[in-house]
Amino acid sequence: MRTKTRQQHFNCIHAEIGEEIEATTDPDSSFYKDNGTVVGDLFAAGFETVSLKLSWAVLFLSTFQEVQKKLQEELDSVVGRNRYPALADRPLLPYVEATITETLRYSTIVPFNLF
């Protein structure tokens, strides 16, 4: 089985956005002319940032498995296993919220110690 690299996924999605920009004739569409270019730029800028933060989260949770266990327990007690979490669950998930916030705070996108 062949898996796609992060760059291949990015290229596929970026190509889809480009095709949507070219095909759109509705001036109210988010993909119409300059709006489409902005959407493409925002996607490109956010892609690497999000993937890096998710990589950090996976690293932290694999390193600190007790945190992973507490997260799963909180999710199971509030959400259960029969549905996905919703925004309405957010106030009921303080440990999940704190873990996400701490991951965002502690992880880095640019290694500033190189400058």
PDB file of C-alpha atoms in Angstrom:
ATOM      1  CA  MET A   1       0.000   0.000   0.000  1.00  0.00           C
ATOM      2  CA  ARG A   2       1.356   3.420  -0.946  1.00  0.00           C
ATOM      3  CA  THR A   3       0.815   6.296   1.426  1.00  0.00           C
ATOM      4  CA  LYS A   4       0.879   9.926   0.434  1.00  0.00           C
ATOM      5  CA  THR A   5       3.349  12.316   1.932  1.00  0.00           C
ATOM      6  CA  ARG A   6       2.257  15.560   3.537  1.00  0.00           C
ATOM      7  CA  GLN A   7       3.430  17.446   0.439  1.00  0.00           C
ATOM      8  CA  GLN A   8       1.370  15.203  -1.861  1.00  0.00           C
ATOM      9  CA  HIS A   9      -1.757  15.849   0.230  1.00  0.00           C
ATOM     10  CA  PHE A  10      -1.060  19.569   0.127  1.00  0.00           C
ATOM     11  CA  ASN A  11      -0.579  19.482  -3.647  1.00  0.00           C
ATOM     12  CA  CYS A  12      -3.887  17.627  -4.174  1.00  0.00           C
ATOM     13  CA  ILE A  13      -5.882  20.056  -2.052  1.00  0.00           C
ATOM     14  CA  HIS A  14      -4.124  23.089  -3.522  1.00  0.00           C
ATOM     15  CA  ALA A  15      -4.917  21.821  -7.037  1.00  0.00           C
ATOM     16  CA  GLU A  16      -8.594  21.380  -6.058  1.00  0.00           C
ATOM     17  CA  ILE A  17      -8.749  24.967  -4.821  1.00  0.00           C
ATOM     18  CA  GLY A  18      -7.145  26.161  -8.067  1.00  0.00           C
ATOM     19  CA  GLU A  19      -9.701  24.270 -10.146  1.00  0.00           C
ATOM     20  CA  GLU A  20     -12.536  25.702  -8.061  1.00  0.00           C
ATOM     21  CA  ILE A  21     -11.205  29.239  -8.578  1.00  0.00           C
ATOM     22  CA  GLU A  22     -11.035  28.727 -12.354  1.00  0.00           C
ATOM     23  CA  ALA A  23     -14.507  27.159 -12.582  1.00  0.00           C
ATOM     24  CA  THR A  24     -16.374  29.652 -10.375  1.00  0.00           C
ATOM     25  CA  THR A  25     -18.399  32.350 -12.117  1.00  0.00           C
ATOM     26  CA  ASP A  26     -20.611  33.284  -9.149  1.00  0.00           C
ATOM     27  CA  PRO A  27     -19.424  36.652  -7.725  1.00  0.00           C
ATOM     28  CA  ASP A  28     -20.824  35.688  -4.290  1.00  0.00           C
ATOM     29  CA  SER A  29     -18.646  32.570  -4.111  1.00  0.00           C
ATOM     30  CA  SER A  30     -15.657  32.461  -1.777  1.00  0.00           C
ATOM     31  CA  PHE A  31     -13.632  31.149  -4.711  1.00  0.00           C
ATOM     32  CA  TYR A  32     -14.447  33.988  -7.142  1.00  0.00           C
ATOM     33  CA  LYS A  33     -11.343  35.692  -8.608  1.00  0.00           C
ATOM     34  CA  ASP A  34      -9.307  37.486  -5.903  1.00  0.00           C
ATOM     35  CA  ASN A  35     -11.345  35.876  -3.121  1.00  0.00           C
ATOM     36  CA  GLY A  36     -10.210  32.504  -4.428  1.00  0.00           C
ATOM     37  CA  THR A  37      -6.593  33.583  -4.299  1.00  0.00           C
ATOM     38  CA  VAL A  38      -7.014  34.673  -0.682  1.00  0.00           C
ATOM     39  CA  VAL A  39      -8.647  31.328   0.183  1.00  0.00           C
ATOM     40  CA  GLY A  40      -5.723  29.525  -1.434  1.00  0.00           C
ATOM     41  CA  ASP A  41      -3.188  31.650   0.435  1.00  0.00           C
ATOM     42  CA  LEU A  42      -4.944  31.078   3.766  1.00  0.00           C
ATOM     43  CA  PHE A  43      -5.050  27.351   3.134  1.00  0.00           C
ATOM     44  CA  ALA A  44      -1.356  27.228   2.274  1.00  0.00           C
ATOM     45  CA  ALA A  45      -0.395  29.283   5.331  1.00  0.00           C
ATOM     46  CA  GLY A  46      -2.485  27.227   7.724  1.00  0.00           C
ATOM     47  CA  PHE A  47      -1.591  23.789   6.377  1.00  0.00           C
ATOM     48  CA  GLU A  48       1.932  23.606   7.750  1.00  0.00           C
ATOM     49  CA  THR A  49       1.030  25.251  11.056  1.00  0.00           C
ATOM     50  CA  VAL A  50      -1.812  22.860  11.790  1.00  0.00           C
ATOM     51  CA  SER A  51       0.162  19.783  10.772  1.00  0.00           C
ATOM     52  CA  LEU A  52       3.087  20.807  13.003  1.00  0.00           C
ATOM     53  CA  LYS A  53       0.825  21.420  16.009  1.00  0.00           C
ATOM     54  CA  LEU A  54      -0.870  18.040  15.478  1.00  0.00           C
ATOM     55  CA  SER A  55       2.541  16.369  15.261  1.00  0.00           C
ATOM     56  CA  TRP A  56       3.482  17.935  18.600  1.00  0.00           C
ATOM     57  CA  ALA A  57       0.199  16.746  20.139  1.00  0.00           C
ATOM     58  CA  VAL A  58       0.857  13.168  18.984  1.00  0.00           C
ATOM     59  CA  LEU A  59       4.411  13.338  20.348  1.00  0.00           C
ATOM     60  CA  PHE A  60       3.251  14.652  23.734  1.00  0.00           C
ATOM     61  CA  LEU A  61       0.429  12.122  24.065  1.00  0.00           C
ATOM     62  CA  SER A  62       2.690   9.217  23.134  1.00  0.00           C
ATOM     63  CA  THR A  63       5.280  10.435  25.635  1.00  0.00           C
ATOM     64  CA  PHE A  64       2.819  11.159  28.459  1.00  0.00           C
ATOM     65  CA  GLN A  65       0.437   8.226  28.214  1.00  0.00           C
ATOM     66  CA  GLU A  66      -1.115   9.018  31.599  1.00  0.00           C
ATOM     67  CA  VAL A  67      -2.385  12.282  30.088  1.00  0.00           C
ATOM     68  CA  GLN A  68      -3.769  10.368  27.120  1.00  0.00           C
ATOM     69  CA  LYS A  69      -5.596   8.039  29.534  1.00  0.00           C
ATOM     70  CA  LYS A  70      -7.109  10.958  31.497  1.00  0.00           C
ATOM     71  CA  LEU A  71      -8.227  12.601  28.252  1.00  0.00           C
ATOM     72  CA  GLN A  72      -9.943   9.404  27.128  1.00  0.00           C
ATOM     73  CA  GLU A  73     -11.633   8.978  30.521  1.00  0.00           C
ATOM     74  CA  GLU A  74     -12.976  12.535  30.448  1.00  0.00           C
ATOM     75  CA  LEU A  75     -14.222  12.154  26.880  1.00  0.00           C
ATOM     76  CA  ASP A  76     -15.878   8.825  27.703  1.00  0.00           C
ATOM     77  CA  SER A  77     -17.618  10.235  30.780  1.00  0.00           C
ATOM     78  CA  VAL A  78     -18.929  13.387  29.060  1.00  0.00           C
ATOM     79  CA  VAL A  79     -19.382  12.378  25.425  1.00  0.00           C
ATOM     80  CA  GLY A  80     -19.479   8.604  25.533  1.00  0.00           C
ATOM     81  CA  ARG A  81     -18.527   6.421  22.588  1.00  0.00           C
ATOM     82  CA  ASN A  82     -21.700   6.711  20.519  1.00  0.00           C
ATOM     83  CA  ARG A  83     -21.132  10.214  19.137  1.00  0.00           C
ATOM     84  CA  TYR A  84     -18.453  12.757  18.333  1.00  0.00           C
ATOM     85  CA  PRO A  85     -17.693  15.657  20.694  1.00  0.00           C
ATOM     86  CA  ALA A  86     -19.558  18.882  19.935  1.00  0.00           C
ATOM     87  CA  LEU A  87     -18.810  22.512  20.775  1.00  0.00           C
ATOM     88  CA  ALA A  88     -21.557  22.327  23.400  1.00  0.00           C
ATOM     89  CA  ASP A  89     -19.408  19.760  25.258  1.00  0.00           C
ATOM     90  CA  ARG A  90     -16.467  22.139  25.540  1.00  0.00           C
ATOM     91  CA  PRO A  91     -17.326  23.627  28.972  1.00  0.00           C
ATOM     92  CA  LEU A  92     -17.730  20.086  30.304  1.00  0.00           C
ATOM     93  CA  LEU A  93     -14.248  19.015  29.175  1.00  0.00           C
ATOM     94  CA  PRO A  94     -11.804  21.134  31.233  1.00  0.00           C
ATOM     95  CA  TYR A  95      -8.949  18.611  31.107  1.00  0.00           C
ATOM     96  CA  VAL A  96      -9.219  18.311  27.318  1.00  0.00           C
ATOM     97  CA  GLU A  97      -9.324  22.098  27.008  1.00  0.00           C
ATOM     98  CA  ALA A  98      -6.291  22.528  29.290  1.00  0.00           C
ATOM     99  CA  THR A  99      -4.326  19.862  27.414  1.00  0.00           C
ATOM    100  CA  ILE A 100      -5.006  21.483  24.051  1.00  0.00           C
ATOM    101  CA  THR A 101      -4.076  24.913  25.411  1.00  0.00           C
ATOM    102  CA  GLU A 102      -0.864  23.589  26.955  1.00  0.00           C
ATOM    103  CA  THR A 103       0.078  21.800  23.727  1.00  0.00           C
ATOM    104  CA  LEU A 104      -0.427  25.007  21.747  1.00  0.00           C
ATOM    105  CA  ARG A 105       1.595  26.975  24.311  1.00  0.00           C
ATOM    106  CA  TYR A 106       4.479  24.544  24.671  1.00  0.00           C
ATOM    107  CA  SER A 107       4.936  23.410  21.076  1.00  0.00           C
ATOM    108  CA  THR A 108       6.841  25.491  18.599  1.00  0.00           C
ATOM    109  CA  ILE A 109       6.456  26.145  14.906  1.00  0.00           C
ATOM    110  CA  VAL A 110       9.715  27.998  14.375  1.00  0.00           C
ATOM    111  CA  PRO A 111      12.808  27.045  16.374  1.00  0.00           C
ATOM    112  CA  PHE A 112      13.730  30.529  17.609  1.00  0.00           C
ATOM    113  CA  ASN A 113      16.890  29.261  19.290  1.00  0.00           C
ATOM    114  CA  LEU A 114      18.469  29.056  15.815  1.00  0.00           C
ATOM    115  CA  PHE A 115      18.445  32.835  15.386  1.00  0.00           C
TER     116      PHE A 115
END
